[in-house]
Amino acid sequence: MNNFGWDFSSIWKNAPYLLRGFEGTLILAAVCLVLGTLAGLLLGIALSSNRKVVRLPAQGFIGIFRNTPSMVQLLWIYYALPVLIGMQLTPFIAAVIAFSLYSASYIAGIFKGGIASISKGQYEAARSLALSRWQTLRLVVLPQAVRKMIPPFANQAMEIIKLTTIASLIAYSELVLNTKNVADQEFRPIEAYTTLAIFFSLILIPLAYLTLYLERRFSK
Amino acid sequence: MNYTWDFSVVLRSSDMLVSGLVATLKLTATTVAIAVPLGFALSIVLLSKYRFPYFIARGFVDFFRTSALLVLIIWFYFAFPILTGIRLSSFQAAALALGLQNAAYLAEVFRAGISSVAVGQWEAARALGLHLGQMFWLVIAPQALRTIVPVLVNVLSEIVKGTALAAGIAYGELAYQASLISSTTYRPLETYTIIAGIYFVVIFTLNQLAAYLERRLSVSGGHA
């Protein structure tokens, strides 16, 4: 063990800059969560469809996004997609597209599972009330399915927060990138990166236990 | 957009693609070699009744499970060497970060798998006069493996995905080779498409295998 003297003054000095980075993390995570949920809902409904024309494209899309690293998807969207569409994307937009679609491919499974968990009798009852297919989904199926979806959904939200760290690799200003800048500028990598690691744990460990609690509560 | 795809330029660098794939697989294998034994040891501690070791293991698992992988990789590469005086190559730092995080995931997988075996199996094994080691390895483990193996293959595919982050500290795996190839050929579209394709083949194969094993080994489906 070296005689290393910890000195966190460089972190305190740069706290406002680091907090701006955290703000970047939260904004990216929030946007991806909202867009990923919307896209995941559409995909989940498509997956639950009886018609192959609807189901197969959704399965193909999910297959691609689940079976490649999110990091490679991000690099593809940031470096390769602009060649096809003839327009440069900002790091933020590229990260939003990549992480929303990646999360959507998992959230779709949550919606599909939630929809599948509703018993057949519910559909028959809705039908006997003369509800349309869309009304059945919106008024009968989804409200019941949501209960079962909350725990895996909370889990996915944590995964999205972790995902945002990858955006630092295309220079989107979030907590990891700003920490790296502070570490380089102050020559204090240990304090900077240790603070970063602990900071993430302080947010994510309580979230993990909240998920566990929700799981127990809603499984009844 | 009238873009003409040209893969030939990229395929001329196929030696870099191959060495990238080899590096990816090497990092994956090293991660497995760290994560499986450590994850197993942790799961035993999590299942034990000893309070102090339990809390240590629980803390370890919770910390590494909830950490962002990139943050761990960066910490082991930039902070760990100064703290301990042990210099790590980018390969070693990435392997440690991936190994410890996946050990934490696997600890939960093993713990759940072992506790999924009915209590009566332990009692029956004891009634046969087996000692603890025999009870575990001859009776419990073979049954627990039915639930563990499919998840294990799934985790393996997640590890392959995770290795791509080692590009962040310039370890020469696939994603890093892609950035080199694309900056020399000016063909990012073809380069990243090929790279994504290679990852897809590896990860898709593993996930199909996991799904097959799950069907094959499930207690209701197989011949129990």
CSV table of N, CA and C in Angstrom, one decimal, chain B residues 119-174:
chain,number,residue,atom,x,y,z
B,119,VAL,N,-36.3,-27.8,0.1
B,119,VAL,CA,-35.7,-28.1,1.4
B,119,VAL,C,-35.7,-29.6,1.6
B,120,GLY,N,-36.7,-30.3,1.1
B,120,GLY,CA,-36.8,-31.8,1.3
B,120,GLY,C,-35.7,-32.5,0.7
B,121,GLN,N,-35.0,-31.9,-0.3
B,121,GLN,CA,-33.9,-32.6,-0.9
B,121,GLN,C,-32.7,-32.6,0.0
B,122,TRP,N,-32.5,-31.5,0.8
B,122,TRP,CA,-31.5,-31.5,1.8
B,122,TRP,C,-31.8,-32.5,2.9
B,123,GLU,N,-33.0,-32.6,3.3
B,123,GLU,CA,-33.4,-33.5,4.4
B,123,GLU,C,-33.2,-34.9,3.9
B,124,ALA,N,-33.6,-35.2,2.6
B,124,ALA,CA,-33.5,-36.6,2.1
B,124,ALA,C,-32.0,-36.9,2.1
B,125,ALA,N,-31.2,-36.0,1.6
B,125,ALA,CA,-29.7,-36.3,1.5
B,125,ALA,C,-29.1,-36.5,2.9
B,126,ARG,N,-29.6,-35.8,3.9
B,126,ARG,CA,-29.1,-36.0,5.3
B,126,ARG,C,-29.6,-37.3,5.8
B,127,ALA,N,-30.8,-37.7,5.4
B,127,ALA,CA,-31.3,-39.0,5.9
B,127,ALA,C,-30.5,-40.2,5.3
B,128,LEU,N,-29.9,-39.9,4.2
B,128,LEU,CA,-29.1,-41.0,3.5
B,128,LEU,C,-27.7,-41.0,4.2
B,129,GLY,N,-27.4,-40.1,5.1
B,129,GLY,CA,-26.2,-40.1,5.8
B,129,GLY,C,-25.0,-39.4,5.0
B,130,LEU,N,-25.4,-38.6,4.1
B,130,LEU,CA,-24.4,-37.8,3.3
B,130,LEU,C,-23.9,-36.7,4.2
B,131,HIS,N,-22.5,-36.4,4.1
B,131,HIS,CA,-22.1,-35.2,4.8
B,131,HIS,C,-22.3,-34.0,3.9
B,132,LEU,N,-22.0,-32.8,4.5
B,132,LEU,CA,-22.4,-31.5,3.8
B,132,LEU,C,-21.9,-31.4,2.4
B,133,GLY,N,-20.6,-31.7,2.1
B,133,GLY,CA,-20.0,-31.6,0.8
B,133,GLY,C,-20.8,-32.6,-0.2
B,134,GLN,N,-21.0,-33.8,0.2
B,134,GLN,CA,-21.7,-34.7,-0.6
B,134,GLN,C,-23.2,-34.3,-0.9
B,135,MET,N,-23.8,-33.8,0.2
B,135,MET,CA,-25.2,-33.3,0.0
B,135,MET,C,-25.2,-32.2,-1.1
B,136,PHE,N,-24.2,-31.3,-1.0
B,136,PHE,CA,-24.2,-30.2,-1.9
B,136,PHE,C,-23.9,-30.6,-3.3
B,137,TRP,N,-22.8,-31.3,-3.5
B,137,TRP,CA,-22.3,-31.6,-4.9
B,137,TRP,C,-23.1,-32.8,-5.5
B,138,LEU,N,-23.6,-33.7,-4.7
B,138,LEU,CA,-24.3,-34.9,-5.4
B,138,LEU,C,-25.8,-34.7,-5.5
B,139,VAL,N,-26.3,-33.9,-4.6
B,139,VAL,CA,-27.8,-33.8,-4.6
B,139,VAL,C,-28.3,-32.4,-5.0
B,140,ILE,N,-27.8,-31.4,-4.4
B,140,ILE,CA,-28.3,-30.0,-4.6
B,140,ILE,C,-27.8,-29.4,-5.9
B,141,ALA,N,-26.5,-29.4,-6.1
B,141,ALA,CA,-25.9,-28.7,-7.3
B,141,ALA,C,-26.4,-29.2,-8.6
B,142,PRO,N,-26.6,-30.5,-8.8
B,142,PRO,CA,-27.1,-31.0,-10.1
B,142,PRO,C,-28.5,-30.4,-10.4
B,143,GLN,N,-29.3,-30.3,-9.4
B,143,GLN,CA,-30.7,-29.7,-9.6
B,143,GLN,C,-30.6,-28.2,-9.7
B,144,ALA,N,-29.8,-27.6,-9.0
B,144,ALA,CA,-29.7,-26.1,-9.1
B,144,ALA,C,-29.2,-25.7,-10.4
B,145,LEU,N,-28.3,-26.5,-11.0
B,145,LEU,CA,-27.7,-26.2,-12.3
B,145,LEU,C,-28.8,-26.0,-13.4
B,146,ARG,N,-29.9,-26.8,-13.3
B,146,ARG,CA,-31.0,-26.7,-14.2
B,146,ARG,C,-31.5,-25.2,-14.4
B,147,THR,N,-31.6,-24.5,-13.3
B,147,THR,CA,-32.0,-23.1,-13.4
B,147,THR,C,-30.8,-22.2,-13.6
B,148,ILE,N,-29.6,-22.6,-13.2
B,148,ILE,CA,-28.5,-21.7,-13.3
B,148,ILE,C,-27.9,-21.6,-14.7
B,149,VAL,N,-27.8,-22.8,-15.4
B,149,VAL,CA,-27.1,-22.8,-16.6
B,149,VAL,C,-27.7,-21.8,-17.7
B,150,PRO,N,-29.0,-21.8,-17.9
B,150,PRO,CA,-29.5,-20.9,-19.0
B,150,PRO,C,-29.2,-19.4,-18.6
B,151,VAL,N,-29.3,-19.1,-17.3
B,151,VAL,CA,-29.1,-17.7,-16.9
B,151,VAL,C,-27.6,-17.4,-17.1
B,152,LEU,N,-26.7,-18.4,-16.9
B,152,LEU,CA,-25.3,-18.2,-17.0
B,152,LEU,C,-24.9,-17.8,-18.4
B,153,VAL,N,-25.5,-18.5,-19.4
B,153,VAL,CA,-25.2,-18.2,-20.8
B,153,VAL,C,-25.7,-16.8,-21.1
B,154,ASN,N,-26.9,-16.5,-20.5
B,154,ASN,CA,-27.4,-15.1,-20.7
B,154,ASN,C,-26.4,-14.1,-20.2
B,155,VAL,N,-25.9,-14.3,-19.0
B,155,VAL,CA,-24.9,-13.4,-18.5
B,155,VAL,C,-23.7,-13.3,-19.4
B,156,LEU,N,-23.3,-14.5,-19.9
B,156,LEU,CA,-22.2,-14.5,-20.8
B,156,LEU,C,-22.4,-13.5,-22.0
B,157,SER,N,-23.6,-13.5,-22.6
B,157,SER,CA,-23.9,-12.6,-23.7
B,157,SER,C,-23.8,-11.1,-23.2
B,158,GLU,N,-24.2,-10.9,-21.9
B,158,GLU,CA,-24.1,-9.5,-21.4
B,158,GLU,C,-22.6,-9.1,-21.2
B,159,ILE,N,-21.8,-10.1,-20.9
B,159,ILE,CA,-20.4,-9.8,-20.7
B,159,ILE,C,-19.8,-9.4,-22.0
B,160,VAL,N,-20.1,-10.1,-23.1
B,160,VAL,CA,-19.6,-9.8,-24.4
B,160,VAL,C,-20.0,-8.3,-24.7
B,161,LYS,N,-21.3,-7.9,-24.4
B,161,LYS,CA,-21.7,-6.6,-24.6
B,161,LYS,C,-20.8,-5.6,-23.8
B,162,GLY,N,-20.6,-6.0,-22.6
B,162,GLY,CA,-19.8,-5.1,-21.7
B,162,GLY,C,-18.4,-4.9,-22.1
B,163,THR,N,-17.8,-5.9,-22.8
B,163,THR,CA,-16.4,-5.8,-23.2
B,163,THR,C,-16.2,-4.6,-24.1
B,164,ALA,N,-17.3,-4.2,-24.8
B,164,ALA,CA,-17.1,-3.1,-25.8
B,164,ALA,C,-16.7,-1.8,-25.0
B,165,LEU,N,-17.1,-1.7,-23.7
B,165,LEU,CA,-16.7,-0.5,-23.0
B,165,LEU,C,-15.2,-0.4,-22.7
B,166,ALA,N,-14.5,-1.5,-22.9
B,166,ALA,CA,-13.0,-1.4,-22.7
B,166,ALA,C,-12.4,-0.5,-23.8
B,167,ALA,N,-13.1,-0.3,-24.8
B,167,ALA,CA,-12.6,0.7,-25.9
B,167,ALA,C,-12.4,2.0,-25.2
B,168,GLY,N,-13.2,2.3,-24.2
B,168,GLY,CA,-13.0,3.6,-23.5
B,168,GLY,C,-11.7,3.9,-22.9
B,169,ILE,N,-10.9,2.8,-22.5
B,169,ILE,CA,-9.6,2.9,-22.0
B,169,ILE,C,-8.6,2.4,-23.0
B,170,ALA,N,-9.0,2.4,-24.3
B,170,ALA,CA,-8.1,2.0,-25.4
B,170,ALA,C,-7.6,0.6,-25.4
B,171,TYR,N,-8.4,-0.4,-24.9
B,171,TYR,CA,-8.0,-1.8,-25.0
B,171,TYR,C,-8.5,-2.2,-26.4
B,172,GLY,N,-7.6,-2.9,-27.2
B,172,GLY,CA,-7.8,-3.1,-28.6
B,172,GLY,C,-8.8,-4.2,-28.9
B,173,GLU,N,-10.0,-4.1,-28.3
B,173,GLU,CA,-11.1,-5.1,-28.7
B,173,GLU,C,-11.8,-4.5,-29.9
B,174,LEU,N,-12.9,-5.2,-30.3
B,174,LEU,CA,-13.6,-4.9,-31.6
B,174,LEU,C,-14.0,-3.4,-31.7
